[in-house]
Short mmCIF file of C-alpha atoms in Angstrom, two decimals:
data_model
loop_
_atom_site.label_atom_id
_atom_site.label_comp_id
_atom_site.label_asym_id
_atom_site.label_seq_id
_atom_site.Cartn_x
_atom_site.Cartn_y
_atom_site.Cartn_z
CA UNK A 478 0.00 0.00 0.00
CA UNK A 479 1.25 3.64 -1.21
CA UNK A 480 2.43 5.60 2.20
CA UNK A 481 0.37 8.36 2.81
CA UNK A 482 2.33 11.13 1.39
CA UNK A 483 2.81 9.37 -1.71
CA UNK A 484 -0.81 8.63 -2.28
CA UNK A 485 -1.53 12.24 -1.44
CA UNK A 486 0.51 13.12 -4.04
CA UNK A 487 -1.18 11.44 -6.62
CA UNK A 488 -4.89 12.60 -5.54
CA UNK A 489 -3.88 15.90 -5.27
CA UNK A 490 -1.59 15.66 -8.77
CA UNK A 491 -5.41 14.07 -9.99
CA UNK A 492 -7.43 16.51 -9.10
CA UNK A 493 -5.45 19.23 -10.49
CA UNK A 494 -5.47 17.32 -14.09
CA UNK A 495 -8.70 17.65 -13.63
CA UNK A 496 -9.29 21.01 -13.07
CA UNK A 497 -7.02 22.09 -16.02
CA UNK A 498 -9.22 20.13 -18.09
CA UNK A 499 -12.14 21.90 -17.55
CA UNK A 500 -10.57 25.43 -17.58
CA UNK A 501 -9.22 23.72 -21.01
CA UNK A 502 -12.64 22.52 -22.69
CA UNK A 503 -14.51 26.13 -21.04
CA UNK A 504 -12.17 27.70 -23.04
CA UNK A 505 -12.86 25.84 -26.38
CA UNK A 506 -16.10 25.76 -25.71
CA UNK A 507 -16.03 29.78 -25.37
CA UNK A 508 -15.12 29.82 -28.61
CA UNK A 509 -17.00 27.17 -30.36
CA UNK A 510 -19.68 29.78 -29.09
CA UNK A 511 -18.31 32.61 -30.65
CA UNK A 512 -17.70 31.00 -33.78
CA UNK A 513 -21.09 29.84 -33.81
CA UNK A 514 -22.39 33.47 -32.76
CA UNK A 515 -20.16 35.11 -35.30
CA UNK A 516 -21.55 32.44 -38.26
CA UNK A 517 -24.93 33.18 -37.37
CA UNK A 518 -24.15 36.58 -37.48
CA UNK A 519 -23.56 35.96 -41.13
CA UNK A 520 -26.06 33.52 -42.31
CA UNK A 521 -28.70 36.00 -40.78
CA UNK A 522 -26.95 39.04 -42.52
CA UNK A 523 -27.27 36.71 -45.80
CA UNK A 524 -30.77 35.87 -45.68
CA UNK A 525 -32.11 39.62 -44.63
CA UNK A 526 -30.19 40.50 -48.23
CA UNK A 527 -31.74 37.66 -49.90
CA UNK A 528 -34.83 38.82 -48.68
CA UNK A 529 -34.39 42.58 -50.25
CA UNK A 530 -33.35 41.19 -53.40
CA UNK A 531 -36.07 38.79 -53.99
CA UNK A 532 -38.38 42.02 -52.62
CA UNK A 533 -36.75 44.46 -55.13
CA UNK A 534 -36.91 41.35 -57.65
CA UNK A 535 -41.00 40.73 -57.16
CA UNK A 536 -41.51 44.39 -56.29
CA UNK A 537 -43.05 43.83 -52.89
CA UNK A 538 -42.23 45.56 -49.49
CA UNK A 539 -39.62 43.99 -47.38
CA UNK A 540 -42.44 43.23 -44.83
CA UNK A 541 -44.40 41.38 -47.97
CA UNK A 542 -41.35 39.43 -49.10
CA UNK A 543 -40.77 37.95 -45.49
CA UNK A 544 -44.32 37.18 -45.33
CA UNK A 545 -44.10 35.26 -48.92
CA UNK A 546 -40.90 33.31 -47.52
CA UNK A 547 -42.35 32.38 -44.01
CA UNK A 548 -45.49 30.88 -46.34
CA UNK A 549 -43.40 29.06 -48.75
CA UNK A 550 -41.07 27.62 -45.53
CA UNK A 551 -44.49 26.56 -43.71
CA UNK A 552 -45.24 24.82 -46.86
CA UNK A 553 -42.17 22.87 -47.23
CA UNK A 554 -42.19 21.58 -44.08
CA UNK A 555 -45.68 20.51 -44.26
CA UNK A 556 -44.97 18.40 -47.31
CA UNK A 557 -41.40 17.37 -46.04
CA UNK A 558 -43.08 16.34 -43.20
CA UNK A 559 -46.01 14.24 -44.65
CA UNK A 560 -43.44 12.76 -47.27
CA UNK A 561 -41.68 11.68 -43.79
CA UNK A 562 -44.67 10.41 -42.18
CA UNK A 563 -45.89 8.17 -45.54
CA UNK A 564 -42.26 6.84 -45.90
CA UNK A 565 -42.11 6.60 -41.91
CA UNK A 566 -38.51 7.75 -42.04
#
């Protein structure tokens, strides 16, 4: 059996391992999140110009255009979801 000190040692040497390893994966984790924050960022900034184009394109408001998009996307899903259902995917 490992004399006190020695096992001590070991716990203590454990424990810190541990804690490094969480300060580690907070950190990445920190920025996974800001990466992710930052590409949202961008998608969103892509789609609200998509939106004015195809709005300039069909000469309808901004307001219109989002409206026309949010019915098209409800549709989608709707069939993308009975598709699902009948194929039981």
């Amino acid at each position: 059996m490992p004399n006190k000190n020695t096992q001590e040692y070991w716990e203590e040497r454990g424990r810190k391992a541990i804690e490094n390893e969480l300060k580690r994966d907070k950190t990445k984790a920190e920025e996974i999140e800001r990466i992710l924050n930052m590409m949202i960022k961008r998608i969103e900034k892509e789609i609200n110009a998509f939106i004015v184009k195809y709005g300039d394109f069909a000469g309808v408001t901004l307001q219109e255009a989002q409206k026309i998009i949010d019915e098209f996307d409800v549709k989608a899903f709707q069939e993308e979801a009975k598709r699902l259902v009948e194929n039981k995917d």
